[in-house]
Coordinates of C-alpha atoms in Angstrom, one line a residue:
M1 CA 0.0 0.0 0.0
G2 CA 1.4 3.4 -0.9
Q3 CA 2.2 6.2 1.4
S4 CA -0.4 8.7 2.6
V5 CA -0.1 12.3 1.4
P6 CA -0.4 15.1 3.9
S7 CA -3.7 16.9 3.6
F8 CA -4.0 20.5 2.4
D9 CA -6.7 22.8 3.5
P10 CA -7.4 25.4 0.8
A11 CA -9.6 27.3 3.2
A12 CA -6.5 28.1 5.3
R13 CA -5.1 29.9 2.3
R14 CA -8.1 31.9 1.2
G15 CA -7.4 34.8 3.5
Y16 CA -4.0 35.5 2.0
H17 CA -2.8 39.1 1.9
H18 CA -0.4 40.9 -0.4
G19 CA 3.0 39.5 0.1
N20 CA 2.3 35.9 1.0
L21 CA 0.5 34.7 -2.2
R22 CA 3.8 33.4 -3.6
E23 CA 4.3 31.1 -0.5
A24 CA 0.6 30.0 -0.6
L25 CA 1.0 29.0 -4.2
L26 CA 4.2 27.1 -3.5
E27 CA 2.6 25.3 -0.6
A28 CA -0.4 24.3 -2.8
A29 CA 2.0 23.2 -5.6
R30 CA 4.0 21.1 -3.1
H31 CA 0.9 19.2 -2.0
L32 CA -0.2 18.7 -5.6
V33 CA 3.2 17.3 -6.6
A34 CA 3.0 15.0 -3.6
E35 CA -0.4 13.8 -4.7
R36 CA -0.1 13.7 -8.5
G37 CA 3.6 13.9 -9.3
P38 CA 5.5 16.7 -11.0
Q39 CA 3.7 16.2 -14.3
G40 CA 0.3 16.1 -12.6
F41 CA -0.1 19.5 -11.2
T42 CA -1.1 22.7 -12.9
L43 CA -0.9 26.4 -11.9
T44 CA -4.6 26.6 -12.4
E45 CA -5.2 23.9 -9.7
A46 CA -2.6 25.5 -7.5
A47 CA -4.4 28.8 -7.8
R48 CA -7.8 27.1 -7.0
R49 CA -6.3 25.5 -3.9
A50 CA -4.8 28.8 -2.8
G51 CA -8.2 30.4 -3.3
V52 CA -7.2 32.9 -6.0
S53 CA -8.0 33.4 -9.7
P54 CA -6.2 31.3 -12.4
S55 CA -4.3 34.4 -13.5
A56 CA -2.9 35.2 -10.0
P57 CA 0.1 32.8 -10.1
Y58 CA 1.5 34.7 -13.1
R59 CA 2.2 37.7 -10.9
H60 CA 4.9 35.6 -9.2
F61 CA 5.9 32.8 -11.6
K62 CA 6.5 32.7 -15.3
D63 CA 5.1 29.2 -15.7
R64 CA 4.8 25.8 -13.9
E65 CA 8.4 25.0 -14.6
E66 CA 9.5 28.0 -12.5
V67 CA 7.3 26.6 -9.6
L68 CA 9.0 23.2 -10.0
S69 CA 12.4 24.8 -10.0
E70 CA 11.7 26.6 -6.8
L71 CA 10.4 23.4 -5.1
C72 CA 13.4 21.6 -6.4
Q73 CA 15.8 24.1 -4.9
R74 CA 14.0 24.2 -1.6
G75 CA 13.8 20.5 -1.4
F76 CA 17.6 20.0 -2.0
A77 CA 18.4 22.7 0.6
L78 CA 16.1 21.1 3.2
F79 CA 17.4 17.6 2.3
G80 CA 21.0 18.7 2.8
Q81 CA 20.1 20.1 6.2
R82 CA 18.5 16.9 7.3
L83 CA 21.5 14.8 6.1
Q84 CA 23.9 17.1 7.8
T85 CA 22.0 17.0 11.0
A86 CA 21.9 13.2 10.9
A87 CA 25.6 13.0 10.2
G88 CA 26.4 15.5 12.9
A89 CA 24.7 13.3 15.5
G90 CA 27.1 10.4 14.9
A91 CA 29.9 9.8 17.4
S92 CA 32.2 8.6 14.6
S93 CA 32.5 9.0 10.9
A94 CA 31.1 5.4 10.5
E95 CA 28.1 6.2 12.7
A96 CA 27.6 9.5 10.8
L97 CA 27.3 7.5 7.5
S98 CA 25.0 4.9 9.1
R99 CA 22.6 7.6 10.4
M100 CA 22.3 9.2 6.9
G101 CA 20.4 6.2 5.5
P102 CA 17.4 6.4 7.8
A103 CA 17.4 10.2 7.5
Y104 CA 17.2 9.8 3.7
L105 CA 14.2 7.5 3.9
R106 CA 12.5 9.7 6.5
F107 CA 12.8 12.8 4.2
A108 CA 11.3 10.9 1.3
R109 CA 8.3 9.9 3.5
E110 CA 7.8 13.2 5.3
E111 CA 8.4 15.5 2.3
P112 CA 6.9 13.7 -0.8
G113 CA 6.3 16.9 -2.7
Y114 CA 9.8 18.2 -2.3
Y115 CA 11.3 14.7 -3.0
A116 CA 9.3 14.2 -6.2
A117 CA 10.2 17.7 -7.5
M118 CA 13.9 17.1 -6.7
F119 CA 14.2 14.0 -8.8
A120 CA 11.7 14.7 -11.6
F121 CA 12.5 18.2 -12.6
H122 CA 11.9 18.5 -16.3
G123 CA 12.4 22.1 -17.5
A124 CA 12.0 22.5 -21.2
G125 CA 15.7 22.6 -22.4
T126 CA 16.7 23.6 -18.9
A127 CA 18.9 21.7 -16.4
A128 CA 17.7 21.0 -12.9
P129 CA 18.6 24.0 -10.6
E130 CA 21.8 23.7 -8.7
P131 CA 21.1 22.9 -5.0
A132 CA 22.4 25.0 -2.2
R133 CA 25.9 24.4 -1.0
P134 CA 26.9 22.1 0.5
G135 CA 24.6 19.9 -1.4
P136 CA 23.3 16.6 -0.1
F137 CA 25.4 14.6 -2.5
A138 CA 28.6 16.4 -1.3
I139 CA 27.6 15.6 2.3
L140 CA 27.1 11.9 1.4
A141 CA 30.3 11.7 -0.6
Q142 CA 32.3 13.1 2.2
A143 CA 30.9 10.5 4.6
V144 CA 31.5 7.7 2.2
A145 CA 35.1 8.9 1.5
S146 CA 35.9 8.8 5.2
Q147 CA 35.3 5.0 5.1
L148 CA 37.1 4.0 2.0
P149 CA 40.7 2.7 2.0
E150 CA 43.3 4.8 0.1
G151 CA 44.0 3.9 -3.5
G152 CA 40.5 2.3 -3.9
R153 CA 37.7 3.3 -6.2
A154 CA 36.9 7.0 -6.5
P155 CA 34.7 8.1 -3.5
R156 CA 32.3 10.0 -5.7
L157 CA 31.6 6.8 -7.7
V158 CA 30.9 4.8 -4.6
A159 CA 28.8 7.6 -3.2
L160 CA 26.7 7.6 -6.4
Q161 CA 26.1 3.9 -5.9
V162 CA 25.0 4.5 -2.3
W163 CA 22.7 7.4 -3.5
A164 CA 21.2 5.2 -6.2
L165 CA 20.5 2.4 -3.7
S166 CA 18.9 4.9 -1.2
H167 CA 16.7 6.4 -3.9
G168 CA 15.7 2.9 -5.1
V169 CA 14.6 1.8 -1.6
A170 CA 12.7 5.1 -1.1
M171 CA 10.9 4.8 -4.4
L172 CA 10.0 1.2 -3.8
E173 CA 8.5 2.1 -0.5
R174 CA 6.6 5.1 -1.9
A175 CA 5.2 3.0 -4.7
G176 CA 3.8 0.5 -2.2
M177 CA 6.0 -2.4 -3.4
P178 CA 6.2 -5.4 -1.2
I179 CA 9.3 -4.3 0.7
H180 CA 7.5 -4.8 4.1
G181 CA 5.6 -8.0 3.6
D182 CA 6.4 -11.7 3.7
G183 CA 8.9 -11.3 6.6
A184 CA 11.0 -8.7 4.7
P185 CA 13.0 -6.4 6.9
P186 CA 12.1 -2.7 7.2
P187 CA 13.3 -0.4 4.5
E188 CA 16.0 1.0 6.8
V189 CA 17.5 -2.5 7.2
V190 CA 17.3 -3.2 3.5
L191 CA 19.2 0.0 2.9
E192 CA 21.7 -0.6 5.6
N193 CA 22.5 -4.1 4.4
G194 CA 22.8 -2.9 0.8
V195 CA 25.2 -0.1 1.8
A196 CA 27.3 -2.6 3.8
A197 CA 27.5 -4.9 0.8
L198 CA 28.5 -2.0 -1.5
L199 CA 31.2 -0.8 0.9
G200 CA 32.3 -4.3 1.6
R201 CA 33.3 -4.7 -2.0
Q202 CA 35.5 -1.7 -1.5
G203 CA 37.3 -3.3 1.4
V204 CA 35.3 -1.8 4.2
G205 CA 34.4 -4.4 6.8
D206 CA 31.4 -4.6 9.0
A207 CA 33.5 -3.8 12.0
A208 CA 34.6 -0.5 10.5
L209 CA 31.0 0.4 9.7
G210 CA 29.7 -0.7 13.1
T211 CA 27.1 -2.8 11.3
G212 CA 26.5 -6.2 9.9
P213 CA 23.8 -7.8 7.8
R214 CA 20.6 -8.0 9.7
G215 CA 17.2 -9.5 9.2
A216 CA 13.9 -8.2 10.3
E217 CA 14.0 -6.1 13.4
P218 CA 11.9 -7.2 16.4
A219 CA 8.5 -5.7 16.6

């Protein structure tokens, strides 16, 4: 079963005053993207939910791609903060990396609108906007690099594999795939075991990571 999407109350936005319409529209768009995906929202529907006329959004945004661009940038900035906070709570570099996996999955669950915009930005002939620095990938790459032996594979390539695995687990969970059923371990454990396997191929042992392959966690 897929994830539930946070509710949005258009009535709460109908009393907007000059100066906060832009934020009201972004909030409406974020919820629409969470519900329908980046290709499923329109400025007209965002305006309806914000309680304004269909032409009102164009006072603040050129088109829907500009709205997606803003959501993408905000999402990456917030995502980077969450990963940095998780890493900073670790008592060691290994623990910092191990904390980032659950933080990644939490963000995908708690911020489905931002997460979808971040990874499905399709500006016509335009590249996805550059995230705020330090970006989440840079934070992850630094954590991965701290665990790799010298002379091994390039840290950024290994970090990209870790990122791809994390994204895959998050998307499987969001799509309601059977990642929970039939005695399967929680997504966090699936991700942890996968990362341990990836790093193990680079010569990083379970002892260095402070983890080992695990099955389902006790209820």
